[in-house]
PDB file of C-alpha atoms and ligand atoms in Angstrom:
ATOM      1  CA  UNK A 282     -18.785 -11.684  12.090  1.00  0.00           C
ATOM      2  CA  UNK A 283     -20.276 -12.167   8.972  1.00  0.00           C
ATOM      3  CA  UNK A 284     -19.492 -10.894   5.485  1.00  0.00           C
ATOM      4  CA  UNK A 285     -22.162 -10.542   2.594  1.00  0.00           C
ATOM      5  CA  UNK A 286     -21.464 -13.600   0.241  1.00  0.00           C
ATOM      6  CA  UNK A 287     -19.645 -11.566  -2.864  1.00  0.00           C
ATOM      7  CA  UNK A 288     -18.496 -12.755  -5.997  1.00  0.00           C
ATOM      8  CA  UNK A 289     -14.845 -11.404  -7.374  1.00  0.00           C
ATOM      9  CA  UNK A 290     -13.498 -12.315 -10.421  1.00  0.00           C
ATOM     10  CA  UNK A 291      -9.789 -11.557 -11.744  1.00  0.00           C
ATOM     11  CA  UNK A 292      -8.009 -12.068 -14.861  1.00  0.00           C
ATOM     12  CA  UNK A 293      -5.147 -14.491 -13.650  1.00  0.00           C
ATOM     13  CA  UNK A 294      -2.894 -13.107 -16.713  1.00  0.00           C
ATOM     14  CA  UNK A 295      -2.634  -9.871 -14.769  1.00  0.00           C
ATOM     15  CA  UNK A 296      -1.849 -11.656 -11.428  1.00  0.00           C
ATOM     16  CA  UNK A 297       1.537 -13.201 -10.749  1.00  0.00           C
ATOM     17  CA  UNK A 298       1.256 -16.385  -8.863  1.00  0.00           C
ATOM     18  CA  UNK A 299       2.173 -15.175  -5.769  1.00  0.00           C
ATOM     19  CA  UNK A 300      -0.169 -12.809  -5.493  1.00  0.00           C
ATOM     20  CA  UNK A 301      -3.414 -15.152  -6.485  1.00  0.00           C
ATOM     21  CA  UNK A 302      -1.853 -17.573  -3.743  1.00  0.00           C
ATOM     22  CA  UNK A 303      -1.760 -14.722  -0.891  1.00  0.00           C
ATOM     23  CA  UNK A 304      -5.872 -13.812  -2.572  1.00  0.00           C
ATOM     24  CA  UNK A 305      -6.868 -17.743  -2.129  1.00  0.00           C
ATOM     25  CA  UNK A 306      -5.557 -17.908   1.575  1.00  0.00           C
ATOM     26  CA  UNK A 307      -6.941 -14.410   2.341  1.00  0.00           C
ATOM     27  CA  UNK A 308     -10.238 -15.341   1.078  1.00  0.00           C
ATOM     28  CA  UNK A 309     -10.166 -19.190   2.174  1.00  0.00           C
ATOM     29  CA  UNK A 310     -12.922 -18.756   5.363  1.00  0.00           C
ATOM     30  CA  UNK A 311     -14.501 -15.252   3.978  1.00  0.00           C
ATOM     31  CA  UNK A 312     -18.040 -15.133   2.166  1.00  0.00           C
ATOM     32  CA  UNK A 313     -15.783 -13.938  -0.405  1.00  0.00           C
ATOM     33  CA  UNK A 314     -15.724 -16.183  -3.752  1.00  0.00           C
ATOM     34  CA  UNK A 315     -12.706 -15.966  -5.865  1.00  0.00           C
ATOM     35  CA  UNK A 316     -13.718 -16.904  -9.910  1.00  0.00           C
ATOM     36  CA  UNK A 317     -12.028 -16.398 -13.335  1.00  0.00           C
ATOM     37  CA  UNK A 318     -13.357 -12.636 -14.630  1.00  0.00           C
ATOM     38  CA  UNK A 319     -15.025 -13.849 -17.304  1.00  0.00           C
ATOM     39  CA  UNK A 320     -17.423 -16.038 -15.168  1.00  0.00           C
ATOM     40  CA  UNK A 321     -18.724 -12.572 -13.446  1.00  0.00           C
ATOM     41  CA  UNK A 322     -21.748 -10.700 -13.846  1.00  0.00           C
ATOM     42  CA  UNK A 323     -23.721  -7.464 -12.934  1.00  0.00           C
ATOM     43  CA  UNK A 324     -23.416  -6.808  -9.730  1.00  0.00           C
ATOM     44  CA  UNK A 325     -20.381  -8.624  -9.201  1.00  0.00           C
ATOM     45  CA  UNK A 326     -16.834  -7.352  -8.623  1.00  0.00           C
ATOM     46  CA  UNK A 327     -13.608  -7.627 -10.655  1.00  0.00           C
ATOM     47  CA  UNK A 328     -10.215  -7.328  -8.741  1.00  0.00           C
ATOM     48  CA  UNK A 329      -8.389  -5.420 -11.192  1.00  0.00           C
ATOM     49  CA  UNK A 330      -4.482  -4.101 -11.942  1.00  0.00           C
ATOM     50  CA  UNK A 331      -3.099  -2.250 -14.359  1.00  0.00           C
ATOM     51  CA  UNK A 332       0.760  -1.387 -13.790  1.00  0.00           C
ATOM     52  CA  UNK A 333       0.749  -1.180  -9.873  1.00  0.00           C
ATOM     53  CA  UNK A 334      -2.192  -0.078  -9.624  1.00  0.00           C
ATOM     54  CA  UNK A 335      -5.086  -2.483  -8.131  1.00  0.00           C
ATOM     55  CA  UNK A 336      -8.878  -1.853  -8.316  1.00  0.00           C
ATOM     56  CA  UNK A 337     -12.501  -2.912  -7.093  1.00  0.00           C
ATOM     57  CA  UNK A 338     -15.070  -2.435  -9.786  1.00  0.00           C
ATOM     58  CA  UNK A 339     -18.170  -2.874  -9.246  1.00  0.00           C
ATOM     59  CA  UNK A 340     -19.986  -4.212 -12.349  1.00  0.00           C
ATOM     60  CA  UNK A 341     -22.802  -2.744 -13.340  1.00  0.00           C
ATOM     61  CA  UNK A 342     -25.137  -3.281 -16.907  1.00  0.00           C
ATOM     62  CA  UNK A 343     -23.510  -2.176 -20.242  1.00  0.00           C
ATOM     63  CA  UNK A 344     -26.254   0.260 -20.666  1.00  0.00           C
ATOM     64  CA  UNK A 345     -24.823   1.951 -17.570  1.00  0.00           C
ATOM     65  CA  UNK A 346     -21.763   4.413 -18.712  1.00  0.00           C
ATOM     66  CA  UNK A 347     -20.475   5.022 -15.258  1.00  0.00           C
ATOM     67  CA  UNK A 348     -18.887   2.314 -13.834  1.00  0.00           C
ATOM     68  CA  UNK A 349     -17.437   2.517 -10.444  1.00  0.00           C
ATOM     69  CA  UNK A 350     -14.294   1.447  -8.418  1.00  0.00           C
ATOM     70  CA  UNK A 351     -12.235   1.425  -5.618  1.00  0.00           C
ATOM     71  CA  UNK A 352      -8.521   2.448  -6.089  1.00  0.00           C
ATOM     72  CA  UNK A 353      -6.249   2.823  -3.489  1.00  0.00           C
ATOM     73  CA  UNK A 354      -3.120   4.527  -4.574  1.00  0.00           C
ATOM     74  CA  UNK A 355      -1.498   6.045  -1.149  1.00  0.00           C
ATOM     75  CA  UNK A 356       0.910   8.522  -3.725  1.00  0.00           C
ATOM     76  CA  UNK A 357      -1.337  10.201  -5.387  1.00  0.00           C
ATOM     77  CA  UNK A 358      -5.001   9.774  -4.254  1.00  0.00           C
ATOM     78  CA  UNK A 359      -5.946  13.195  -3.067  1.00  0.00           C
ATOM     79  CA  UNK A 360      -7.221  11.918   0.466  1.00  0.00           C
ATOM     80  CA  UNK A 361      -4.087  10.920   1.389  1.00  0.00           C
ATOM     81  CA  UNK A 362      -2.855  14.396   0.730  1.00  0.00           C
ATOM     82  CA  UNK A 363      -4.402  16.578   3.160  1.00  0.00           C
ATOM     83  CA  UNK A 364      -2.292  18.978   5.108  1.00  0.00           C
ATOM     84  CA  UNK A 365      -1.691  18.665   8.440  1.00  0.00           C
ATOM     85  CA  UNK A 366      -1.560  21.832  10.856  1.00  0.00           C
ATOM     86  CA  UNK A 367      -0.566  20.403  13.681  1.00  0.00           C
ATOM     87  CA  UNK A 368      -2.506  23.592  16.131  1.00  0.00           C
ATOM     88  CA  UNK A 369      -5.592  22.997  14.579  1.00  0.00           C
ATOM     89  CA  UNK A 370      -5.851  19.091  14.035  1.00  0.00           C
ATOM     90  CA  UNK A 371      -8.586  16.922  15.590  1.00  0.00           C
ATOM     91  CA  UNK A 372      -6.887  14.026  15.589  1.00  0.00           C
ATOM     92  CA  UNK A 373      -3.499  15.569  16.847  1.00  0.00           C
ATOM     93  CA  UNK A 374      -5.634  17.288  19.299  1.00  0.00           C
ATOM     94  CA  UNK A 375      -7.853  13.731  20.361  1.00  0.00           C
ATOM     95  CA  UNK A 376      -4.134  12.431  21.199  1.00  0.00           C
ATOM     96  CA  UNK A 377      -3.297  15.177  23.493  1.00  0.00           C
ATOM     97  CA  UNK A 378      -0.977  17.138  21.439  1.00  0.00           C
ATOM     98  CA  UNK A 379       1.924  14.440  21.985  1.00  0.00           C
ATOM     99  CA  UNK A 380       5.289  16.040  21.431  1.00  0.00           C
ATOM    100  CA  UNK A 381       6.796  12.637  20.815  1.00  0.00           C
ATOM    101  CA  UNK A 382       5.797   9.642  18.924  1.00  0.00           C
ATOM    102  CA  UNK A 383       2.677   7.484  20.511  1.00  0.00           C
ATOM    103  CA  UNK A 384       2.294   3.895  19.534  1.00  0.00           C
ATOM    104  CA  UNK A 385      -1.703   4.078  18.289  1.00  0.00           C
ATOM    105  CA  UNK A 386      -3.816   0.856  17.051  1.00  0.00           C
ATOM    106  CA  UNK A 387      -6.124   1.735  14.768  1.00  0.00           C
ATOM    107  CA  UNK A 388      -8.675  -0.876  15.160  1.00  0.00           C
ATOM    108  CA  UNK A 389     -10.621  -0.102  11.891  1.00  0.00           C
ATOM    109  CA  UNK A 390      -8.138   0.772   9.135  1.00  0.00           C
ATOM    110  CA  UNK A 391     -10.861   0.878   6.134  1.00  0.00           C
ATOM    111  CA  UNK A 392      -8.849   3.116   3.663  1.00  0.00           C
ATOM    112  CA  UNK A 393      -6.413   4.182   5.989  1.00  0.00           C
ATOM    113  CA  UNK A 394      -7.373   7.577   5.917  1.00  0.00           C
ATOM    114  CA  UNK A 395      -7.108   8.304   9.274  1.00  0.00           C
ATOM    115  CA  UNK A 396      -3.864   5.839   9.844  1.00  0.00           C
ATOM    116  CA  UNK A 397      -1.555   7.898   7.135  1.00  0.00           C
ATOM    117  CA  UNK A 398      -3.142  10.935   9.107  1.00  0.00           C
ATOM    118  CA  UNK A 399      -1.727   9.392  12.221  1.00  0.00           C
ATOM    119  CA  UNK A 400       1.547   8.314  10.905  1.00  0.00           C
ATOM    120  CA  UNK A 401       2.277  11.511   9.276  1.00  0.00           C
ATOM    121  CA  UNK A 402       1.205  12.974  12.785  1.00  0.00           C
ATOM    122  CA  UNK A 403       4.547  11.230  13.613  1.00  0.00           C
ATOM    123  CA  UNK A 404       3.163   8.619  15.492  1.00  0.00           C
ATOM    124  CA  UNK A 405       4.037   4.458  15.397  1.00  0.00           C
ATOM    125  CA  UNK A 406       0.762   3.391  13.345  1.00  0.00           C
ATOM    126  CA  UNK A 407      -0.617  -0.711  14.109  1.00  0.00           C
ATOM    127  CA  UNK A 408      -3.716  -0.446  11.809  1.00  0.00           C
ATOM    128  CA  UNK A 409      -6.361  -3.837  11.843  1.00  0.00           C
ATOM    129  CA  UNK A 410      -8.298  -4.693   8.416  1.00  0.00           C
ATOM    130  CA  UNK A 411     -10.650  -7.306   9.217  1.00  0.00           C
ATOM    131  CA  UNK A 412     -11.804  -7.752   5.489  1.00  0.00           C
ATOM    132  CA  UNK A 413      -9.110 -10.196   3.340  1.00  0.00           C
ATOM    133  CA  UNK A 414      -9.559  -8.322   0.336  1.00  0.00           C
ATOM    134  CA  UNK A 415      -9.643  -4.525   1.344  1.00  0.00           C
ATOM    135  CA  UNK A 416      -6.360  -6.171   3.266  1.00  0.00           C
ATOM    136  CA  UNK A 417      -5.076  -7.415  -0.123  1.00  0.00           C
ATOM    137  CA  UNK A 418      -5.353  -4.299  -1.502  1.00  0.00           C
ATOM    138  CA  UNK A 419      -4.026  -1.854   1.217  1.00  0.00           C
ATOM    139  CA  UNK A 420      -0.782  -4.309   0.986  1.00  0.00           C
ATOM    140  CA  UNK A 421      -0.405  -3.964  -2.476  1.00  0.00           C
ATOM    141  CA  UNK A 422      -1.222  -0.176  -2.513  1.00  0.00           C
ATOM    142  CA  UNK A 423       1.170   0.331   0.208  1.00  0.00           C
ATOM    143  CA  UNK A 424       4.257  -1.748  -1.215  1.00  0.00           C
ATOM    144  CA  UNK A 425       3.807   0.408  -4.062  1.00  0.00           C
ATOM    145  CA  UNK A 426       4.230   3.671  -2.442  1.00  0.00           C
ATOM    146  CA  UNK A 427       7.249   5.439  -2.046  1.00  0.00           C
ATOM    147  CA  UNK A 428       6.461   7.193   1.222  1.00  0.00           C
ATOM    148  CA  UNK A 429       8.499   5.747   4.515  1.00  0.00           C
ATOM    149  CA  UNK A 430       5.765   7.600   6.219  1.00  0.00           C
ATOM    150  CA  UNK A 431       2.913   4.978   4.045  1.00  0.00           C
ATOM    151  CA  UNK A 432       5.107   1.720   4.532  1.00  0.00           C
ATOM    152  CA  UNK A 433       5.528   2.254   8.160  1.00  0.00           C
ATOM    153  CA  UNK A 434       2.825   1.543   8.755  1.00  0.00           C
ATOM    154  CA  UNK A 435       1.935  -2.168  10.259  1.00  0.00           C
ATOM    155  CA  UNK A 436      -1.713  -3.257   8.752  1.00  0.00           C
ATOM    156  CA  UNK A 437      -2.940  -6.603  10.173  1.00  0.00           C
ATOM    157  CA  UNK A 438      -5.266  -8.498   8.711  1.00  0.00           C
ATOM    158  CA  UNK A 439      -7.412  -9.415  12.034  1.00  0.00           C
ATOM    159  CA  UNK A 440     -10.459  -9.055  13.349  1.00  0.00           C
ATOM    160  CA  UNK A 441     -10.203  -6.180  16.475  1.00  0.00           C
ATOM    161  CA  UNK A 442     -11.905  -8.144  19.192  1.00  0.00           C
ATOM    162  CA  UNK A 443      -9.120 -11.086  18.365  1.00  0.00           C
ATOM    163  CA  UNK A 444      -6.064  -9.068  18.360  1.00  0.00           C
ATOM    164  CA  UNK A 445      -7.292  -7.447  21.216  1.00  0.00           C
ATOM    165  CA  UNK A 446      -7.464 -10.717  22.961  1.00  0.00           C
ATOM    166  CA  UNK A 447      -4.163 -11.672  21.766  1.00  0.00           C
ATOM    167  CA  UNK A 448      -2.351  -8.488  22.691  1.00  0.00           C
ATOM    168  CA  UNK A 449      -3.665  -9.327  26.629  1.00  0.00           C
ATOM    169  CA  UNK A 450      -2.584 -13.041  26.428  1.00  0.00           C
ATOM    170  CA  UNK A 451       0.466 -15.104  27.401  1.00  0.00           C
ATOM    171  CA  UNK A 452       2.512 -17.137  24.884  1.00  0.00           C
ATOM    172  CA  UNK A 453       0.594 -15.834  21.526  1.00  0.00           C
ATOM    173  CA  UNK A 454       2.057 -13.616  18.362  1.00  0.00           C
ATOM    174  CA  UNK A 455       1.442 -10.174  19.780  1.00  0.00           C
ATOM    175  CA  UNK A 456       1.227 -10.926  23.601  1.00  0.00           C
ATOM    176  CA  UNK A 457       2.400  -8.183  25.572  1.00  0.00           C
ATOM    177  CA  UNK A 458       2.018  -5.368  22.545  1.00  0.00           C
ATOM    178  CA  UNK A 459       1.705  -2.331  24.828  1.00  0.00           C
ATOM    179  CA  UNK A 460      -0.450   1.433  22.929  1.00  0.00           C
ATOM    180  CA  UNK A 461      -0.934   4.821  23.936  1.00  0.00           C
ATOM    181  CA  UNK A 462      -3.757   5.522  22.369  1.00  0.00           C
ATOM    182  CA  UNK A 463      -6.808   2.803  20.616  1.00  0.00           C
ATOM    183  CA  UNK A 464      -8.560   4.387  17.951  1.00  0.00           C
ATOM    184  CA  UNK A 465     -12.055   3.168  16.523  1.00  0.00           C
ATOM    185  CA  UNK A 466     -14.012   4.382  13.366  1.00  0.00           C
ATOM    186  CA  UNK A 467     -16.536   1.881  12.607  1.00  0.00           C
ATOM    187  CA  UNK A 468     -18.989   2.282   9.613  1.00  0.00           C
ATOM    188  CA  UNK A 469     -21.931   4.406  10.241  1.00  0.00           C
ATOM    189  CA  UNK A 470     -25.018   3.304  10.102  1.00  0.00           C
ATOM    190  CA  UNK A 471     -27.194   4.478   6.691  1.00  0.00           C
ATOM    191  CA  UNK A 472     -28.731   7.909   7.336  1.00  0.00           C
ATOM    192  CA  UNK A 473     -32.556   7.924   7.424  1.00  0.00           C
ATOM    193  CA  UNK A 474     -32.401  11.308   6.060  1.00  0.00           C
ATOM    194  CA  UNK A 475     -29.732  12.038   3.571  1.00  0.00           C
ATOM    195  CA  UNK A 476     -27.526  15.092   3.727  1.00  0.00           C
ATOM    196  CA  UNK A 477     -24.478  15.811   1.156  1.00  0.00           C
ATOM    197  CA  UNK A 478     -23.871  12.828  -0.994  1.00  0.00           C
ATOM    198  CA  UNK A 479     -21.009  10.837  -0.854  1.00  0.00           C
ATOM    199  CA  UNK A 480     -18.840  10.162  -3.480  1.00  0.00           C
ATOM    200  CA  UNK A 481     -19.338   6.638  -5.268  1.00  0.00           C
ATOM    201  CA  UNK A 482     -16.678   5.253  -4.629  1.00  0.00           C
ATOM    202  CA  UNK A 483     -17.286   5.928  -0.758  1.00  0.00           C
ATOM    203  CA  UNK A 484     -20.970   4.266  -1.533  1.00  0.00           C
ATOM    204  CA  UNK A 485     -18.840   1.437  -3.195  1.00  0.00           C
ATOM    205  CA  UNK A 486     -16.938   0.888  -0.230  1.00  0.00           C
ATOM    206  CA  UNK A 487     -19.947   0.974   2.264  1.00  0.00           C
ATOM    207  CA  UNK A 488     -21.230  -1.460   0.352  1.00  0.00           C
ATOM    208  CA  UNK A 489     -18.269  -4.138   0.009  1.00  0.00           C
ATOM    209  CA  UNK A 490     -17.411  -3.993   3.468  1.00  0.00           C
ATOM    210  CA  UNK A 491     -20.886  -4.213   4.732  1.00  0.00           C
ATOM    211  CA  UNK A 492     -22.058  -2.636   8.177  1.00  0.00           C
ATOM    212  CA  UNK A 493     -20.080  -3.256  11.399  1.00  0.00           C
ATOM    213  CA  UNK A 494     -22.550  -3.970  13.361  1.00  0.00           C
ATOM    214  CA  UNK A 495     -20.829  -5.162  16.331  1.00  0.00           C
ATOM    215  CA  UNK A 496     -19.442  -1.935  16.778  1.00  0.00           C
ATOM    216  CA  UNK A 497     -20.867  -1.440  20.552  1.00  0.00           C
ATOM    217  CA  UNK A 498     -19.332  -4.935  21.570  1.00  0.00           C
ATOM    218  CA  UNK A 499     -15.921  -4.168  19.839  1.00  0.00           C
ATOM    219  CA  UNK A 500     -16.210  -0.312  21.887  1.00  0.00           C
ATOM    220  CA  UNK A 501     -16.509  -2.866  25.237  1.00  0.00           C
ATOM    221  CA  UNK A 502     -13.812  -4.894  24.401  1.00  0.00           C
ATOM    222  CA  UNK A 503     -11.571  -1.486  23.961  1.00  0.00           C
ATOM    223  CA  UNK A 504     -12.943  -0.968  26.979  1.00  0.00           C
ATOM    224  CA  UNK A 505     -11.537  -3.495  28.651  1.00  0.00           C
ATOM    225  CA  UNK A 506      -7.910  -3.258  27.912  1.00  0.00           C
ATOM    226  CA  UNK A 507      -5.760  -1.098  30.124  1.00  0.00           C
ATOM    227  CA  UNK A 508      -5.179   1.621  27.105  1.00  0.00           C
ATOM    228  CA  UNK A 509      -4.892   5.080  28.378  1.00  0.00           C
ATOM    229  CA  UNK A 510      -6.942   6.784  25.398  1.00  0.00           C
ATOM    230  CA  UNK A 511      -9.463   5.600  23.430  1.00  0.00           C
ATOM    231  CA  UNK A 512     -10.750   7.640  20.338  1.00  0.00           C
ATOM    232  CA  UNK A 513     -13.986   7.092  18.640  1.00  0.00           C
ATOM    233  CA  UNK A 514     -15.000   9.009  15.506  1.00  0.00           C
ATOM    234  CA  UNK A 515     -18.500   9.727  15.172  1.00  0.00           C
ATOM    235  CA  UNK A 516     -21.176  11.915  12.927  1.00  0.00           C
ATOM    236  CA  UNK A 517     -21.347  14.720  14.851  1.00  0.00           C
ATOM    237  CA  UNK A 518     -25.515  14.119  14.994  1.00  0.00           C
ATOM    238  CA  UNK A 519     -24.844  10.545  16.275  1.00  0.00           C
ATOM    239  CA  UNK A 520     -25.195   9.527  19.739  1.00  0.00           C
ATOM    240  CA  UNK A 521     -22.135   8.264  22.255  1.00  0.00           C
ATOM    241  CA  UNK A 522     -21.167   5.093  21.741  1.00  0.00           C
ATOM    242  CA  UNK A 523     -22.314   3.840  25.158  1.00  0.00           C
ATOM    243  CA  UNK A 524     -19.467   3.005  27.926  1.00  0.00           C
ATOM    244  CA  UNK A 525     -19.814   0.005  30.355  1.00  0.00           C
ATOM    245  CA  UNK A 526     -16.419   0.794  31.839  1.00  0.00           C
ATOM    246  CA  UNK A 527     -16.073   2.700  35.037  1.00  0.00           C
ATOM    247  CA  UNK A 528     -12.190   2.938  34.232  1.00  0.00           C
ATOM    248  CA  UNK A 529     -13.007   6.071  31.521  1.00  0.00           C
ATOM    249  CA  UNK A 530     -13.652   9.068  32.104  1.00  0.00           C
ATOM    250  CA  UNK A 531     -16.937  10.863  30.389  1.00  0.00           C
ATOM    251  CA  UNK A 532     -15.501  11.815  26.388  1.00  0.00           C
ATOM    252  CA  UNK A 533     -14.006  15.349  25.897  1.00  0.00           C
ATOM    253  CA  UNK A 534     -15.132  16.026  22.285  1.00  0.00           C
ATOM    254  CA  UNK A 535     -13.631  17.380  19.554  1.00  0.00           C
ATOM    255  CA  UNK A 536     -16.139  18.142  17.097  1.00  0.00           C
ATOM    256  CA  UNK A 537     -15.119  19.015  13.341  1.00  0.00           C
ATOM    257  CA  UNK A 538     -17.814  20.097  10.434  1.00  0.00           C
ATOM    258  CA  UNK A 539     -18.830  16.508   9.561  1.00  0.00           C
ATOM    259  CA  UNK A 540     -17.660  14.148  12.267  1.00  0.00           C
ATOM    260  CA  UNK A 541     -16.482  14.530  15.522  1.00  0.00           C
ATOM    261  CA  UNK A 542     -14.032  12.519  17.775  1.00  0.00           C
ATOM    262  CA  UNK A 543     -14.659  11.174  21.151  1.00  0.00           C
ATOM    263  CA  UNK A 544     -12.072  10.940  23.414  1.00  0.00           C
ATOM    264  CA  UNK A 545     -12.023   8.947  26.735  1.00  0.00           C
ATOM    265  CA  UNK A 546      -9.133   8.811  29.171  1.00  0.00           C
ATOM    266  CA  UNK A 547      -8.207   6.583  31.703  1.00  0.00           C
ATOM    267  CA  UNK A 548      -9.017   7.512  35.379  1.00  0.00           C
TER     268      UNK A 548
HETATM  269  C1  SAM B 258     -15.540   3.376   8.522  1.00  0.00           C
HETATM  270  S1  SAM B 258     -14.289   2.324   7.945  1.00  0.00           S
HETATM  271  C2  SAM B 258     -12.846   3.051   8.621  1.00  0.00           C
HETATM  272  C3  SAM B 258     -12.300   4.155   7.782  1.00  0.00           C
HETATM  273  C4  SAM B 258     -10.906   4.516   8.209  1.00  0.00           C
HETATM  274  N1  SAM B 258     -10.882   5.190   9.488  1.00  0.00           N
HETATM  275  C5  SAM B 258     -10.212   5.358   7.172  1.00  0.00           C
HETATM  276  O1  SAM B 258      -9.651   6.394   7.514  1.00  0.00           O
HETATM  277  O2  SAM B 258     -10.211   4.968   6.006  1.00  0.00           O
HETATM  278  C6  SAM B 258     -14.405   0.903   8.919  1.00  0.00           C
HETATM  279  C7  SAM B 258     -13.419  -0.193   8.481  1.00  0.00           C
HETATM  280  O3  SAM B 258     -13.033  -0.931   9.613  1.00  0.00           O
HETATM  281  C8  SAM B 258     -13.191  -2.306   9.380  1.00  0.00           C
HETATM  282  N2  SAM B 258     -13.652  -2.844  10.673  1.00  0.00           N
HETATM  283  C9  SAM B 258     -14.802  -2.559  11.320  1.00  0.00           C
HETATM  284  N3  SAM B 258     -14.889  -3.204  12.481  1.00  0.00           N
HETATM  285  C10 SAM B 258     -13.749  -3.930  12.584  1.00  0.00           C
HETATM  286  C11 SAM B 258     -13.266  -4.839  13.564  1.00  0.00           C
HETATM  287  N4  SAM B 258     -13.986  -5.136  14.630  1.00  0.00           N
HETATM  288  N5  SAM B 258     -12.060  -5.416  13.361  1.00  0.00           N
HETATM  289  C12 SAM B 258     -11.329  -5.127  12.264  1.00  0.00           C
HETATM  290  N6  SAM B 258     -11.743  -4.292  11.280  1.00  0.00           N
HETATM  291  C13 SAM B 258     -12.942  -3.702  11.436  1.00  0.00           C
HETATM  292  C14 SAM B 258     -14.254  -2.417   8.305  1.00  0.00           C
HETATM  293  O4  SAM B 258     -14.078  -3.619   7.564  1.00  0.00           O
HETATM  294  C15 SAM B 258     -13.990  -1.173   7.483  1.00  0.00           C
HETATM  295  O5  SAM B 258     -13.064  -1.419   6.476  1.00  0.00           O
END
């Protein structure tokens, strides 16, 4: 899979060395290019941190007030703060109301939204991040939190279809890694016709981490493993993703106001 060539500048005074080291070896096969900040321009991106606090901002013309980025602080962003009621939860629902703790691979951790949402459903949270510098960043965010419920969480930085393959295989890191339940939120593809709009940092996001196309193929592979439950989130106007495997069942769906989540179960 391919990532959109993309420029990122830091200032190395606010990096220790450890942490440009752990950037350069992220980044080392990525379309990613790491540069000094002061060699970026519009339309780049400067990796940014002020206290423990990192940030993506994306930079735009002087003559343009509003300048975005992406912040991931797990304490106090507010989307990491949602309550969870347990009887009316999609997600706890899409697991099958568990009354103790699944083991769940989340094979598109993005944000990591929806794997705090999982952890703090009480359940044992492997999360995959196949872009190096969202990666970087959800590491960083999440060292800095003070929530057990945050740093219990296992992120990977892998692609899905390889630790897939390496969970099934003999002799490898991982081999043998057994989950209850596979979970699988790749991007959307850009509405045609646009409904509510999304904040910019969301836009911001889209944009950095590109489109995942290969989201049917990755769906097979998921597919293909022996997982009892597999859990899709989709716009609720979008279609299926389609299922090759006679193994699963037809999805039972759990639809919410903006996306729903389709759940297949082994036969
Ligand atoms: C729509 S976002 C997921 C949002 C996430 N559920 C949340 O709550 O924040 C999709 C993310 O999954 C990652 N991703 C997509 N396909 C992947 C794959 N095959 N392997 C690993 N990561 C993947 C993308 O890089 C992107 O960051």
């Amino acid at each position: 899979m391919e990532f959109k060539k993309i420029k990122i500048g830091f200032a190395e005074s606010t990096l220790t060395e450890e942490e440009i080291k752990t950037l350069q070896l992220l980044t080392e096969n990525s379309n990613y290019q790491l540069c000094s900040i002061s060699q970026i321009q519009v339309d780049d991106y400067a990796l940014e941190r002020k206290d423990s606090q990192w940030s993506l901002r994306l930079v735009r013309p002087e003559s343009e007030k509003d300048s975005v980025a992406l912040s991931l602080n797990f304490d106090l962003s507010l989307d990491y703060k949602r309550e969870i009621k347990k009887k009316e939860d999609l997600l706890y629902k899409s697991l099958g109301q568990p009354k103790s703790s699944l083991r769940v691979l989340d094979t598109t951790c993005g944000l990591a939204i929806d794997s705090v949402h999982f952890s703090k459903l009480g359940m044992e949270v492997v999360s995959l991040e196949r872009n190096p510098v969202l990666f970087f960043l959800l590491t960083q965010a999440q060292s800095a939190s003070q929530q057990e419920v945050i740093r219990k969480i296992k992120i990977i930085n892998s692609e899905a279809s390889r630790y897939l393959n390496s969970i099934t295989s003999v002799g490898v890191e991982n081999a043998g890694e057994v989950f209850d339940a596979v979970y699988f939120d790749p991007m959307y593809p850009e509405k045609k016709k646009k409904s509510a709009k999304p904040r910019k940092e969301m836009l911001l996001f889209r944009d950095f981490v590109g489109e995942d196309l290969d989201a049917d193929q990755v769906f097979e592979q998921i597919t293909t493993t022996e997982v009892p439950r597999i859990i899709v989130k989709r716009p609720i106007e979008a279609s299926a993703l389609p299922c090759p495997s006679p193994a699963y069942l037809k999805p039972i769906i759990y639809q919410g106001k903006m996306v729903r989540y389709d759940v297949y179960k082994r036969k």
